[in-house]
Amino acid sequence: MRPRLAAGIAATGLAIAGSAFWASPALADFRVCNATQSLVGVAIGYRAQTGWVTEGWWHIEGSTCKTLIEGPLSSRYYYLYAEDAERGGRWDGPVNMCVAEREFKIAGAGDCFARGFQRSGFEEYDTREQSSWMVQLTDEPADGGAPAITGTGNQ
C-alpha cells in the first residue's frame, strides 16, 4: 500500500508568507501548488454543461504552482487526484472517476474499465462558489489528521 499524502486548500487570493513561489497576482482560476520536493502528476474532475469530465495529467515540479483551469470557476465542486512521480505516494479521496495512462480528457465518470480507462479516487473540494481556488499539495497533514482548509479567500 502506498502512503497517502495530504492536501491543504486555499483560495488563490491567500498570500503565504515566506514562500516565494506562491507570490503571484490573484487570478480567477483553479491552481495547484506542489509544496513537496518531488514531481507530481495531477488530474482534475468537474461537472461541465455536458456532464462529468476528468482531465490530466499536469506535471508540477516541486515548489511550483500550475493553473489547471483558467478564468472564473463555473462549478462549486472540483475533484483532484495526484501522484508523486518520484516517491509513489498519492493524494486521493473517495470519489471514483476515470483516468488514463497518458494525457486525457474523459467525458463521464462511470464504467471506467469497460471504456478502457482506469479508475482513481478523487478528493472533493468545495470552492464555496469562489471565482478562484488553490490546492496545496504537502507531504504531511497540517494537524496530523485530515487535510485542513488553510484559507477562504474572497468572491
Short mmCIF file of C-alpha atoms in Angstrom, two decimals:
data_model
loop_
_atom_site.label_atom_id
_atom_site.label_comp_id
_atom_site.label_asym_id
_atom_site.label_seq_id
_atom_site.Cartn_x
_atom_site.Cartn_y
_atom_site.Cartn_z
CA MET A 1 0.00 0.00 0.00
CA ARG A 2 1.33 3.40 -0.95
CA PRO A 3 1.39 6.24 1.59
CA ARG A 4 -1.37 8.81 1.39
CA LEU A 5 -0.18 12.39 1.26
CA ALA A 6 -2.04 15.48 2.41
CA ALA A 7 -3.51 18.41 0.53
CA GLY A 8 -4.34 21.73 2.14
CA ILE A 9 -6.68 24.04 0.26
CA ALA A 10 -6.96 27.80 -0.03
CA ALA A 11 -8.39 30.46 -2.30
CA THR A 12 -5.80 31.88 -4.66
CA GLY A 13 -6.06 35.30 -3.06
CA LEU A 14 -4.33 33.91 0.04
CA ALA A 15 -0.75 35.10 0.49
CA ILE A 16 1.53 32.58 2.11
CA ALA A 17 4.38 34.44 3.77
CA GLY A 18 7.90 33.24 3.15
CA SER A 19 7.02 31.13 0.11
CA ALA A 20 8.24 32.94 -2.98
CA PHE A 21 6.62 30.54 -5.42
CA TRP A 22 3.13 31.35 -4.09
CA ALA A 23 3.67 35.09 -4.55
CA SER A 24 1.83 35.81 -7.79
CA PRO A 25 -1.11 38.08 -8.57
CA ALA A 26 -4.52 36.69 -7.67
CA LEU A 27 -6.25 35.49 -10.83
CA ALA A 28 -9.61 33.86 -11.38
CA ASP A 29 -8.60 30.22 -11.83
CA PHE A 30 -8.08 26.81 -10.21
CA ARG A 31 -4.42 26.33 -9.26
CA VAL A 32 -2.47 23.51 -7.68
CA CYS A 33 0.73 24.27 -5.77
CA ASN A 34 3.22 21.50 -5.07
CA ALA A 35 4.87 22.18 -1.70
CA THR A 36 6.90 18.95 -1.90
CA GLN A 37 10.33 18.49 -3.46
CA SER A 38 9.03 15.81 -5.88
CA LEU A 39 7.47 15.96 -9.32
CA VAL A 40 3.73 15.22 -9.13
CA GLY A 41 1.14 14.32 -11.77
CA VAL A 42 -2.30 15.88 -11.27
CA ALA A 43 -5.77 15.12 -12.66
CA ILE A 44 -8.93 17.18 -12.11
CA GLY A 45 -12.62 16.31 -12.34
CA TYR A 46 -15.58 18.66 -12.60
CA ARG A 47 -19.17 18.91 -13.81
CA ALA A 48 -19.45 20.68 -17.17
CA GLN A 49 -22.65 21.60 -19.06
CA THR A 50 -22.38 18.27 -20.92
CA GLY A 51 -21.80 16.20 -17.75
CA TRP A 52 -18.80 14.92 -15.79
CA VAL A 53 -15.31 15.49 -17.17
CA THR A 54 -11.87 14.40 -15.96
CA GLU A 55 -8.62 15.81 -17.35
CA GLY A 56 -4.96 15.10 -16.76
CA TRP A 57 -2.04 14.91 -16.48
CA TRP A 58 -0.43 18.16 -15.43
CA HIS A 59 3.16 17.68 -14.28
CA ILE A 60 4.04 20.03 -11.43
CA GLU A 61 7.65 20.30 -10.28
CA GLY A 62 8.42 20.61 -6.57
CA SER A 63 7.93 24.08 -5.07
CA THR A 64 5.92 25.37 -8.04
CA CYS A 65 2.29 26.02 -8.97
CA LYS A 66 0.28 25.34 -12.11
CA THR A 67 -3.10 26.60 -13.29
CA LEU A 68 -5.44 23.74 -14.23
CA ILE A 69 -8.50 25.84 -15.12
CA GLU A 70 -8.09 29.41 -16.37
CA GLY A 71 -10.73 32.05 -15.74
CA PRO A 72 -13.54 32.29 -13.19
CA LEU A 73 -14.68 28.90 -11.90
CA SER A 74 -18.06 27.74 -13.19
CA SER A 75 -18.66 24.88 -10.73
CA ARG A 76 -18.82 24.83 -6.96
CA TYR A 77 -17.20 21.41 -6.60
CA TYR A 78 -13.94 20.22 -8.16
CA TYR A 79 -12.23 16.87 -7.69
CA LEU A 80 -8.49 16.26 -7.56
CA TYR A 81 -6.21 13.24 -7.76
CA ALA A 82 -2.40 13.46 -7.75
CA GLU A 83 0.53 11.05 -7.70
CA ASP A 84 4.09 11.61 -6.53
CA ALA A 85 6.13 10.57 -9.59
CA GLU A 86 9.31 10.05 -7.56
CA ARG A 87 8.23 8.50 -4.26
CA GLY A 88 5.00 6.78 -5.28
CA GLY A 89 2.62 8.43 -2.79
CA ARG A 90 -0.72 9.90 -3.82
CA TRP A 91 -3.31 12.47 -2.88
CA ASP A 92 -6.70 10.83 -3.31
CA GLY A 93 -10.21 10.60 -1.97
CA PRO A 94 -13.48 8.63 -2.02
CA VAL A 95 -14.99 9.89 -5.32
CA ASN A 96 -14.26 7.48 -8.18
CA MET A 97 -13.57 8.97 -11.61
CA CYS A 98 -11.80 7.84 -14.78
CA VAL A 99 -8.15 8.47 -15.65
CA ALA A 100 -5.81 7.27 -18.39
CA GLU A 101 -2.10 6.44 -18.58
CA ARG A 102 -1.25 9.42 -20.79
CA GLU A 103 -2.71 12.90 -21.28
CA PHE A 104 -6.52 12.68 -21.29
CA LYS A 105 -9.88 14.44 -21.29
CA ILE A 106 -12.64 11.95 -20.49
CA ALA A 107 -16.39 12.61 -20.64
CA GLY A 108 -18.33 10.71 -17.98
CA ALA A 109 -17.25 9.29 -14.63
CA GLY A 110 -18.78 5.81 -14.82
CA ASP A 111 -17.87 2.49 -16.42
CA CYS A 112 -14.17 3.40 -16.47
CA PHE A 113 -12.87 -0.14 -17.03
CA ALA A 114 -15.47 -1.00 -19.68
CA ARG A 115 -14.47 2.12 -21.63
CA GLY A 116 -10.75 1.28 -21.48
CA PHE A 117 -9.80 3.66 -18.67
CA GLN A 118 -8.54 3.26 -15.11
CA ARG A 119 -10.47 4.35 -12.02
CA SER A 120 -8.96 6.52 -9.29
CA GLY A 121 -10.34 8.05 -6.10
CA PHE A 122 -10.56 11.84 -6.26
CA GLU A 123 -10.83 14.23 -3.31
CA GLU A 124 -13.75 16.70 -3.43
CA TYR A 125 -13.05 20.41 -2.98
CA ASP A 126 -15.96 22.75 -2.20
CA THR A 127 -14.92 26.14 -3.60
CA ARG A 128 -17.98 27.74 -1.98
CA GLU A 129 -18.67 29.33 -5.38
CA GLN A 130 -15.47 31.39 -5.25
CA SER A 131 -14.14 32.50 -8.64
CA SER A 132 -10.62 31.28 -7.73
CA TRP A 133 -9.30 28.35 -5.73
CA MET A 134 -5.92 26.87 -4.86
CA VAL A 135 -5.00 23.40 -3.62
CA GLN A 136 -1.64 22.99 -1.91
CA LEU A 137 -0.08 19.51 -2.03
CA THR A 138 2.06 18.79 1.03
CA ASP A 139 3.91 15.81 2.46
CA GLU A 140 2.06 15.83 5.80
CA PRO A 141 -1.35 16.99 7.06
CA ALA A 142 -1.16 20.34 8.84
CA ASP A 143 -2.82 18.96 12.00
CA GLY A 144 -1.60 15.36 11.85
CA GLY A 145 -5.01 14.24 10.62
CA ALA A 146 -7.22 15.13 7.69
CA PRO A 147 -6.22 17.87 5.23
CA ALA A 148 -7.12 21.32 6.52
CA ILE A 149 -8.59 24.38 4.80
CA THR A 150 -5.85 27.00 5.01
CA GLY A 151 -7.84 29.97 3.69
CA THR A 152 -11.19 31.04 2.33
CA GLY A 153 -10.49 33.96 0.03
CA ASN A 154 -12.86 36.49 -1.46
CA GLN A 155 -15.65 36.22 -4.02
#
